[in-house]
PDB file of C-alpha atoms in Angstrom:
ATOM      1  CA  MET A1316     -85.036  79.347 -23.266  1.00  0.00           C
ATOM      2  CA  THR A1317     -87.009  79.383 -26.046  1.00  0.00           C
ATOM      3  CA  ARG A1318     -86.937  80.075 -29.554  1.00  0.00           C
ATOM      4  CA  LYS A1319     -88.399  83.425 -29.548  1.00  0.00           C
ATOM      5  CA  GLY A1320     -86.323  84.858 -27.427  1.00  0.00           C
ATOM      6  CA  ARG A1321     -88.384  84.044 -23.414  1.00  0.00           C
ATOM      7  CA  ILE A1322     -86.501  82.088 -20.770  1.00  0.00           C
ATOM      8  CA  TRP A1323     -87.848  80.990 -18.012  1.00  0.00           C
ATOM      9  CA  SER A1324     -87.223  81.249 -14.320  1.00  0.00           C
ATOM     10  CA  SER A1325     -88.185  78.299 -12.849  1.00  0.00           C
ATOM     11  CA  MET A1326     -85.901  75.908 -15.404  1.00  0.00           C
ATOM     12  CA  THR A1327     -82.495  77.873 -13.990  1.00  0.00           C
ATOM     13  CA  THR A1328     -83.899  77.621  -9.827  1.00  0.00           C
ATOM     14  CA  SER A1329     -84.637  74.136 -10.350  1.00  0.00           C
ATOM     15  CA  ARG A1330     -80.662  72.821 -12.210  1.00  0.00           C
ATOM     16  CA  HIS A1331     -79.328  75.062  -9.410  1.00  0.00           C
ATOM     17  CA  GLN A1332     -81.653  73.419  -6.922  1.00  0.00           C
ATOM     18  CA  THR A1333     -80.441  69.935  -7.582  1.00  0.00           C
ATOM     19  CA  ARG A1334     -76.378  70.848  -8.030  1.00  0.00           C
ATOM     20  CA  SER A1335     -76.578  72.109  -4.953  1.00  0.00           C
ATOM     21  CA  SER A1336     -78.389  69.205  -3.262  1.00  0.00           C
ATOM     22  CA  TRP A1337     -75.913  67.130  -5.036  1.00  0.00           C
ATOM     23  CA  ARG A1338     -73.134  69.322  -3.274  1.00  0.00           C
ATOM     24  CA  ASN A1339     -74.567  68.770   0.230  1.00  0.00           C
ATOM     25  CA  ARG A1340     -75.069  65.552  -0.542  1.00  0.00           C
ATOM     26  CA  ASP A1341     -71.442  65.248  -1.013  1.00  0.00           C
ATOM     27  CA  SER A1342     -69.682  66.228   2.039  1.00  0.00           C
ATOM     28  CA  GLU A1343     -72.994  64.824   3.946  1.00  0.00           C
ATOM     29  CA  ASP A1344     -70.963  62.065   2.770  1.00  0.00           C
ATOM     30  CA  LYS A1345     -67.189  62.145   2.888  1.00  0.00           C
ATOM     31  CA  PRO A1346     -67.052  62.494   7.255  1.00  0.00           C
ATOM     32  CA  GLU A1347     -68.509  59.295   7.439  1.00  0.00           C
ATOM     33  CA  LEU A1348     -66.142  57.226   4.986  1.00  0.00           C
ATOM     34  CA  ASP A1349     -63.240  58.480   6.453  1.00  0.00           C
ATOM     35  CA  ARG A1350     -65.359  57.504   9.429  1.00  0.00           C
ATOM     36  CA  ALA A1351     -65.955  54.232   8.019  1.00  0.00           C
ATOM     37  CA  GLU A1352     -61.773  54.388   6.687  1.00  0.00           C
ATOM     38  CA  LYS A1353     -60.580  55.034  10.508  1.00  0.00           C
ATOM     39  CA  ARG A1354     -62.507  52.551  12.543  1.00  0.00           C
ATOM     40  CA  THR A1355     -60.920  49.703   9.965  1.00  0.00           C
ATOM     41  CA  ASP A1356     -57.474  50.786  10.466  1.00  0.00           C
ATOM     42  CA  LYS A1357     -57.652  50.087  13.856  1.00  0.00           C
ATOM     43  CA  ALA A1358     -59.398  47.192  13.441  1.00  0.00           C
ATOM     44  CA  SER A1359     -56.731  46.196  11.784  1.00  0.00           C
ATOM     45  CA  SER A1360     -54.507  47.055  14.332  1.00  0.00           C
ATOM     46  CA  SER A1361     -55.288  45.685  17.007  1.00  0.00           C
ATOM     47  CA  GLN A1362     -55.970  42.145  15.287  1.00  0.00           C
ATOM     48  CA  PRO A1363     -52.275  40.155  15.783  1.00  0.00           C
ATOM     49  CA  ALA A1364     -50.248  39.745  12.762  1.00  0.00           C
ATOM     50  CA  LYS A1365     -49.858  37.087  11.529  1.00  0.00           C
ATOM     51  CA  PRO A1366     -46.685  34.658  11.176  1.00  0.00           C
ATOM     52  CA  VAL A1367     -45.798  34.594   7.276  1.00  0.00           C
ATOM     53  CA  ALA A1368     -44.837  30.932   6.741  1.00  0.00           C
ATOM     54  CA  LYS A1369     -42.110  30.924   5.791  1.00  0.00           C
ATOM     55  CA  LYS A1370     -41.224  28.789   2.696  1.00  0.00           C
ATOM     56  CA  LYS A1371     -39.520  25.954   3.450  1.00  0.00           C
ATOM     57  CA  ASP A1372     -36.113  24.943   2.134  1.00  0.00           C
ATOM     58  CA  THR A1373     -34.985  22.548  -0.860  1.00  0.00           C
ATOM     59  CA  PRO A1374     -32.731  19.686   0.354  1.00  0.00           C
ATOM     60  CA  ALA A1375     -29.882  20.179  -2.158  1.00  0.00           C
ATOM     61  CA  GLY A1376     -28.362  16.932  -3.950  1.00  0.00           C
ATOM     62  CA  PRO A1377     -25.414  15.436  -2.784  1.00  0.00           C
ATOM     63  CA  PRO A1378     -22.368  16.244  -4.319  1.00  0.00           C
ATOM     64  CA  PRO A1379     -20.497  14.624  -7.479  1.00  0.00           C
ATOM     65  CA  TYR A1380     -18.974  12.069  -6.463  1.00  0.00           C
ATOM     66  CA  LYS A1381     -15.218  11.878  -6.691  1.00  0.00           C
ATOM     67  CA  PRO A1382     -13.873   8.647  -7.390  1.00  0.00           C
ATOM     68  CA  PRO A1383     -11.597   7.133  -5.397  1.00  0.00           C
ATOM     69  CA  LEU A1384      -7.308   7.151  -6.961  1.00  0.00           C
ATOM     70  CA  PRO A1385      -6.529   3.963  -7.846  1.00  0.00           C
ATOM     71  CA  PHE A1386      -2.843   3.940  -6.837  1.00  0.00           C
ATOM     72  CA  PRO A1387      -2.471   6.084  -3.719  1.00  0.00           C
ATOM     73  CA  GLY A1388       0.855   5.133  -2.478  1.00  0.00           C
ATOM     74  CA  ARG A1389       2.289   7.029  -5.726  1.00  0.00           C
ATOM     75  CA  PHE A1390       0.965  10.428  -4.740  1.00  0.00           C
ATOM     76  CA  LYS A1391       2.555  10.055  -1.492  1.00  0.00           C
ATOM     77  CA  LYS A1392       5.974  11.137  -2.301  1.00  0.00           C
ATOM     78  CA  GLN A1393       4.450  13.719  -4.083  1.00  0.00           C
ATOM     79  CA  LEU A1394       3.275  15.114  -1.046  1.00  0.00           C
ATOM     80  CA  LEU A1395       5.418  14.361   1.278  1.00  0.00           C
ATOM     81  CA  GLU A1396       7.811  16.547  -1.119  1.00  0.00           C
ATOM     82  CA  ALA A1397       5.397  19.212  -1.282  1.00  0.00           C
ATOM     83  CA  HIS A1398       5.281  19.649   2.639  1.00  0.00           C
ATOM     84  CA  LYS A1399       9.407  19.656   3.729  1.00  0.00           C
ATOM     85  CA  ALA A1400       9.115  21.693   1.042  1.00  0.00           C
ATOM     86  CA  LYS A1401       6.012  24.248   2.695  1.00  0.00           C
ATOM     87  CA  PHE A1402       8.142  23.506   5.613  1.00  0.00           C
ATOM     88  CA  ASP A1403      11.695  24.812   4.710  1.00  0.00           C
ATOM     89  CA  GLU A1404       9.493  28.173   3.518  1.00  0.00           C
ATOM     90  CA  LEU A1405       8.207  28.523   6.515  1.00  0.00           C
ATOM     91  CA  MET A1406      11.255  27.750   8.932  1.00  0.00           C
ATOM     92  CA  ARG A1407      13.451  30.799   6.323  1.00  0.00           C
ATOM     93  CA  GLN A1408      10.890  32.865   7.163  1.00  0.00           C
ATOM     94  CA  LEU A1409       9.944  31.986  11.234  1.00  0.00           C
ATOM     95  CA  GLU A1410      11.821  33.821  14.387  1.00  0.00           C
ATOM     96  CA  LEU A1411      11.374  32.367  17.706  1.00  0.00           C
ATOM     97  CA  LYS A1412      11.285  34.236  21.053  1.00  0.00           C
ATOM     98  CA  LEU A1413      11.122  31.062  22.954  1.00  0.00           C
ATOM     99  CA  PRO A1414      13.173  27.951  24.261  1.00  0.00           C
ATOM    100  CA  PHE A1415      13.870  25.655  21.533  1.00  0.00           C
ATOM    101  CA  ILE A1416      12.880  22.471  22.726  1.00  0.00           C
ATOM    102  CA  ASP A1417       8.904  24.635  23.399  1.00  0.00           C
ATOM    103  CA  ALA A1418       8.524  25.134  20.004  1.00  0.00           C
ATOM    104  CA  LEU A1419       9.494  21.480  19.061  1.00  0.00           C
ATOM    105  CA  MET A1420       6.541  20.320  21.429  1.00  0.00           C
ATOM    106  CA  LEU A1421       4.280  22.816  20.537  1.00  0.00           C
ATOM    107  CA  ILE A1422       4.678  21.245  16.235  1.00  0.00           C
ATOM    108  CA  PRO A1423       4.834  17.865  16.467  1.00  0.00           C
ATOM    109  CA  PRO A1424       4.070  16.158  12.916  1.00  0.00           C
ATOM    110  CA  TYR A1425       7.302  18.080  12.016  1.00  0.00           C
ATOM    111  CA  GLN A1426       9.959  16.209  13.939  1.00  0.00           C
ATOM    112  CA  LYS A1427      10.845  14.526  10.986  1.00  0.00           C
ATOM    113  CA  PHE A1428      11.544  17.075   9.014  1.00  0.00           C
ATOM    114  CA  LEU A1429      13.016  19.073  11.754  1.00  0.00           C
ATOM    115  CA  LYS A1430      15.126  15.340  12.287  1.00  0.00           C
ATOM    116  CA  ASP A1431      16.462  16.170   8.720  1.00  0.00           C
ATOM    117  CA  ALA A1432      17.312  19.201   8.421  1.00  0.00           C
ATOM    118  CA  VAL A1433      19.633  18.319  11.461  1.00  0.00           C
ATOM    119  CA  GLN A1434      21.939  16.255  10.905  1.00  0.00           C
ATOM    120  CA  GLN A1435      21.734  17.436   6.701  1.00  0.00           C
ATOM    121  CA  ARG A1436      20.345  13.818   5.756  1.00  0.00           C
ATOM    122  CA  THR A1437      21.133  13.815   1.927  1.00  0.00           C
ATOM    123  CA  ARG A1438      18.683  11.075  -0.042  1.00  0.00           C
ATOM    124  CA  GLU A1439      20.417   8.739  -1.207  1.00  0.00           C
ATOM    125  CA  ALA A1440      18.993   6.747  -4.714  1.00  0.00           C
ATOM    126  CA  GLN A1441      17.564   3.615  -4.480  1.00  0.00           C
ATOM    127  CA  GLY A1442      19.416   0.437  -6.162  1.00  0.00           C
ATOM    128  CA  MET A1443      20.182  -3.774  -6.227  1.00  0.00           C
ATOM    129  CA  VAL A1444      23.707  -4.554  -5.468  1.00  0.00           C
ATOM    130  CA  VAL A1445      24.594  -7.679  -4.459  1.00  0.00           C
ATOM    131  CA  LEU A1446      27.872  -7.870  -2.448  1.00  0.00           C
ATOM    132  CA  THR A1447      29.923 -10.996  -1.316  1.00  0.00           C
ATOM    133  CA  ARG A1448      30.188 -13.136   1.681  1.00  0.00           C
ATOM    134  CA  GLU A1449      32.391 -10.839   2.605  1.00  0.00           C
ATOM    135  CA  CYS A1450      31.151  -7.528   2.492  1.00  0.00           C
ATOM    136  CA  SER A1451      27.624  -8.678   4.345  1.00  0.00           C
ATOM    137  CA  ALA A1452      29.753  -9.197   7.509  1.00  0.00           C
ATOM    138  CA  ILE A1453      31.866  -6.338   7.548  1.00  0.00           C
ATOM    139  CA  ILE A1454      28.739  -4.590   6.797  1.00  0.00           C
ATOM    140  CA  GLN A1455      27.066  -5.856  10.095  1.00  0.00           C
ATOM    141  CA  ARG A1456      30.440  -5.799  11.873  1.00  0.00           C
ATOM    142  CA  LYS A1457      31.055  -9.485  12.061  1.00  0.00           C
ATOM    143  CA  VAL A1458      34.046 -11.093  12.905  1.00  0.00           C
ATOM    144  CA  ILE A1459      34.360 -14.285  10.213  1.00  0.00           C
ATOM    145  CA  SER A1460      36.989 -16.189   9.140  1.00  0.00           C
ATOM    146  CA  ASP A1461      38.532 -15.558   5.417  1.00  0.00           C
ATOM    147  CA  LYS A1462      36.941 -18.664   3.488  1.00  0.00           C
ATOM    148  CA  LYS A1463      38.699 -21.661   2.253  1.00  0.00           C
ATOM    149  CA  GLU A1464      39.295 -23.130  -1.615  1.00  0.00           C
ATOM    150  CA  ASP A1465      36.166 -26.291  -2.056  1.00  0.00           C
ATOM    151  CA  PRO A1466      38.378 -29.267  -0.786  1.00  0.00           C
ATOM    152  CA  GLY A1467      36.583 -31.803  -3.744  1.00  0.00           C
ATOM    153  CA  SER A1468      35.837 -35.124  -3.415  1.00  0.00           C
ATOM    154  CA  PHE A1469      36.207 -37.255   0.144  1.00  0.00           C
ATOM    155  CA  THR A1470      38.448 -39.439  -0.316  1.00  0.00           C
ATOM    156  CA  LEU A1471      41.095 -42.116   0.929  1.00  0.00           C
ATOM    157  CA  PRO A1472      43.660 -44.197   1.107  1.00  0.00           C
ATOM    158  CA  CYS A1473      43.442 -48.378   1.409  1.00  0.00           C
ATOM    159  CA  MET A1474      44.569 -51.130  -0.047  1.00  0.00           C
ATOM    160  CA  LEU A1475      42.095 -54.198  -0.727  1.00  0.00           C
ATOM    161  CA  GLY A1476      45.469 -57.105  -1.129  1.00  0.00           C
ATOM    162  CA  PRO A1477      47.998 -56.675  -3.146  1.00  0.00           C
ATOM    163  CA  LEU A1478      46.830 -53.189  -4.643  1.00  0.00           C
ATOM    164  CA  SER A1479      46.605 -50.126  -3.254  1.00  0.00           C
ATOM    165  CA  PHE A1480      44.502 -46.850  -3.480  1.00  0.00           C
ATOM    166  CA  LYS A1481      45.826 -43.641  -3.040  1.00  0.00           C
ATOM    167  CA  ASN A1482      42.223 -42.005  -3.668  1.00  0.00           C
ATOM    168  CA  SER A1483      39.189 -44.331  -2.791  1.00  0.00           C
ATOM    169  CA  LEU A1484      36.238 -41.712  -2.996  1.00  0.00           C
ATOM    170  CA  CYS A1485      34.135 -42.250   0.381  1.00  0.00           C
ATOM    171  CA  ASP A1486      30.498 -41.861   0.877  1.00  0.00           C
ATOM    172  CA  LEU A1487      29.151 -42.020  -2.492  1.00  0.00           C
ATOM    173  CA  GLY A1488      25.280 -41.716  -0.210  1.00  0.00           C
ATOM    174  CA  SER A1489      24.582 -45.154  -1.236  1.00  0.00           C
ATOM    175  CA  SER A1490      24.396 -48.462   0.803  1.00  0.00           C
ATOM    176  CA  VAL A1491      26.187 -50.801  -1.157  1.00  0.00           C
ATOM    177  CA  SER A1492      30.401 -50.722  -1.910  1.00  0.00           C
ATOM    178  CA  LEU A1493      30.946 -50.679  -5.842  1.00  0.00           C
ATOM    179  CA  MET A1494      33.791 -53.199  -6.920  1.00  0.00           C
ATOM    180  CA  PRO A1495      35.080 -52.417 -10.808  1.00  0.00           C
ATOM    181  CA  LEU A1496      35.012 -56.000 -12.667  1.00  0.00           C
ATOM    182  CA  SER A1497      38.772 -54.739 -13.988  1.00  0.00           C
ATOM    183  CA  VAL A1498      39.829 -54.822 -10.157  1.00  0.00           C
ATOM    184  CA  ALA A1499      38.230 -57.847  -9.145  1.00  0.00           C
ATOM    185  CA  LYS A1500      40.401 -59.341 -11.782  1.00  0.00           C
ATOM    186  CA  ARG A1501      43.137 -58.069 -11.125  1.00  0.00           C
ATOM    187  CA  LEU A1502      42.265 -59.716  -7.571  1.00  0.00           C
ATOM    188  CA  GLY A1503      41.637 -63.192  -8.847  1.00  0.00           C
ATOM    189  CA  TYR A1504      38.610 -63.207  -8.278  1.00  0.00           C
ATOM    190  CA  HIS A1505      37.067 -65.103 -11.931  1.00  0.00           C
ATOM    191  CA  LYS A1506      33.765 -66.881  -9.750  1.00  0.00           C
ATOM    192  CA  TYR A1507      31.018 -64.037  -8.219  1.00  0.00           C
ATOM    193  CA  GLN A1508      28.151 -65.473  -5.793  1.00  0.00           C
ATOM    194  CA  ALA A1509      24.713 -64.708  -7.817  1.00  0.00           C
ATOM    195  CA  CYS A1510      22.415 -60.835  -5.599  1.00  0.00           C
ATOM    196  CA  GLY A1511      19.364 -60.835  -6.639  1.00  0.00           C
ATOM    197  CA  ILE A1512      19.842 -57.080  -6.951  1.00  0.00           C
ATOM    198  CA  SER A1513      19.262 -54.246 -10.038  1.00  0.00           C
ATOM    199  CA  LEU A1514      21.335 -50.959  -8.883  1.00  0.00           C
ATOM    200  CA  VAL A1515      19.652 -46.939 -10.000  1.00  0.00           C
ATOM    201  CA  LEU A1516      22.880 -44.721 -10.791  1.00  0.00           C
ATOM    202  CA  ALA A1517      23.468 -41.319 -10.385  1.00  0.00           C
ATOM    203  CA  ASP A1518      22.490 -41.206 -14.238  1.00  0.00           C
ATOM    204  CA  ARG A1519      19.174 -42.750 -13.626  1.00  0.00           C
ATOM    205  CA  SER A1520      19.974 -45.615 -15.311  1.00  0.00           C
ATOM    206  CA  ILE A1521      18.553 -49.078 -14.300  1.00  0.00           C
ATOM    207  CA  ARG A1522      22.588 -51.368 -14.327  1.00  0.00           C
ATOM    208  CA  LEU A1523      22.316 -55.091 -13.353  1.00  0.00           C
ATOM    209  CA  PRO A1524      25.468 -56.077 -11.197  1.00  0.00           C
ATOM    210  CA  THR A1525      28.157 -59.017 -12.339  1.00  0.00           C
ATOM    211  CA  GLY A1526      27.733 -60.683  -8.478  1.00  0.00           C
ATOM    212  CA  MET A1527      28.986 -60.411  -5.172  1.00  0.00           C
ATOM    213  CA  LEU A1528      32.358 -60.748  -3.262  1.00  0.00           C
ATOM    214  CA  GLU A1529      31.958 -61.261   0.778  1.00  0.00           C
ATOM    215  CA  ASP A1530      33.959 -60.336   3.432  1.00  0.00           C
ATOM    216  CA  LEU A1531      37.533 -58.919   1.679  1.00  0.00           C
ATOM    217  CA  PRO A1532      39.925 -57.647   4.145  1.00  0.00           C
ATOM    218  CA  LEU A1533      40.362 -53.834   3.361  1.00  0.00           C
ATOM    219  CA  ARG A1534      42.865 -52.159   5.354  1.00  0.00           C
ATOM    220  CA  ILE A1535      43.093 -48.335   6.238  1.00  0.00           C
ATOM    221  CA  GLY A1536      45.778 -47.323   8.316  1.00  0.00           C
ATOM    222  CA  ASN A1537      46.578 -49.448  10.952  1.00  0.00           C
ATOM    223  CA  VAL A1538      42.639 -50.962  10.596  1.00  0.00           C
ATOM    224  CA  GLU A1539      41.724 -54.234   8.185  1.00  0.00           C
ATOM    225  CA  ILE A1540      37.513 -53.746   7.583  1.00  0.00           C
ATOM    226  CA  PRO A1541      35.530 -56.733   6.442  1.00  0.00           C
ATOM    227  CA  THR A1542      33.148 -55.247   2.888  1.00  0.00           C
ATOM    228  CA  ASP A1543      31.054 -56.394   0.901  1.00  0.00           C
ATOM    229  CA  PHE A1544      31.157 -56.035  -2.811  1.00  0.00           C
ATOM    230  CA  ILE A1545      29.146 -55.361  -5.465  1.00  0.00           C
ATOM    231  CA  VAL A1546      31.410 -56.182  -8.407  1.00  0.00           C
ATOM    232  CA  LEU A1547      29.873 -53.885 -11.612  1.00  0.00           C
ATOM    233  CA  GLY A1548      30.637 -54.713 -15.476  1.00  0.00           C
ATOM    234  CA  ASN A1549      31.262 -51.921 -17.036  1.00  0.00           C
ATOM    235  CA  GLY A1550      28.470 -53.172 -20.429  1.00  0.00           C
TER     236      GLY A1550
END
């Protein structure tokens, strides 16, 4: 339609024709698109499915370090007491319907606990006791004689000339027989033979003897023994 009011029929018909032609094209293209989609679906279904690659598990790190106990023997007693308490509790709740011997065979780790429970053993306090020889012999069930007192030094009565000695010390552990200078003077000896020896006494002191007397008749009981004496002065 123009400004003057005229209508052009040719323009309207051409517009209607173009719209109808576009609609026909769309309707013709749709079945072709549907067919192409079906073909792609069939092709994808006919192809084997590719396996999906699994992610590799990353190795876990090492567990945290736990240092060992410095003195494991200290905790052993606590573990035994805990096992003992648990065992006693289980024994109170246990009801057996089989022979007791078979039950013992089934629980070998608890033989010691069972033995303590049956014998009703009590724990004794640990300590140190000093025992004499008689007490240790009684505990060990040994028969020993009564202990005698110390008899003292080993002495013998002897005679040397006119002098008699009731307690003459025997076996001093030395290799010489000693005589004090005062005893030698009482026997009437004033001259002595020279001897080139030195004596070491018990206190580690060194003494030089006065001289030596040879073959003096020493009488012990009914026997006379000639003996050499080393005369030692008091100074």
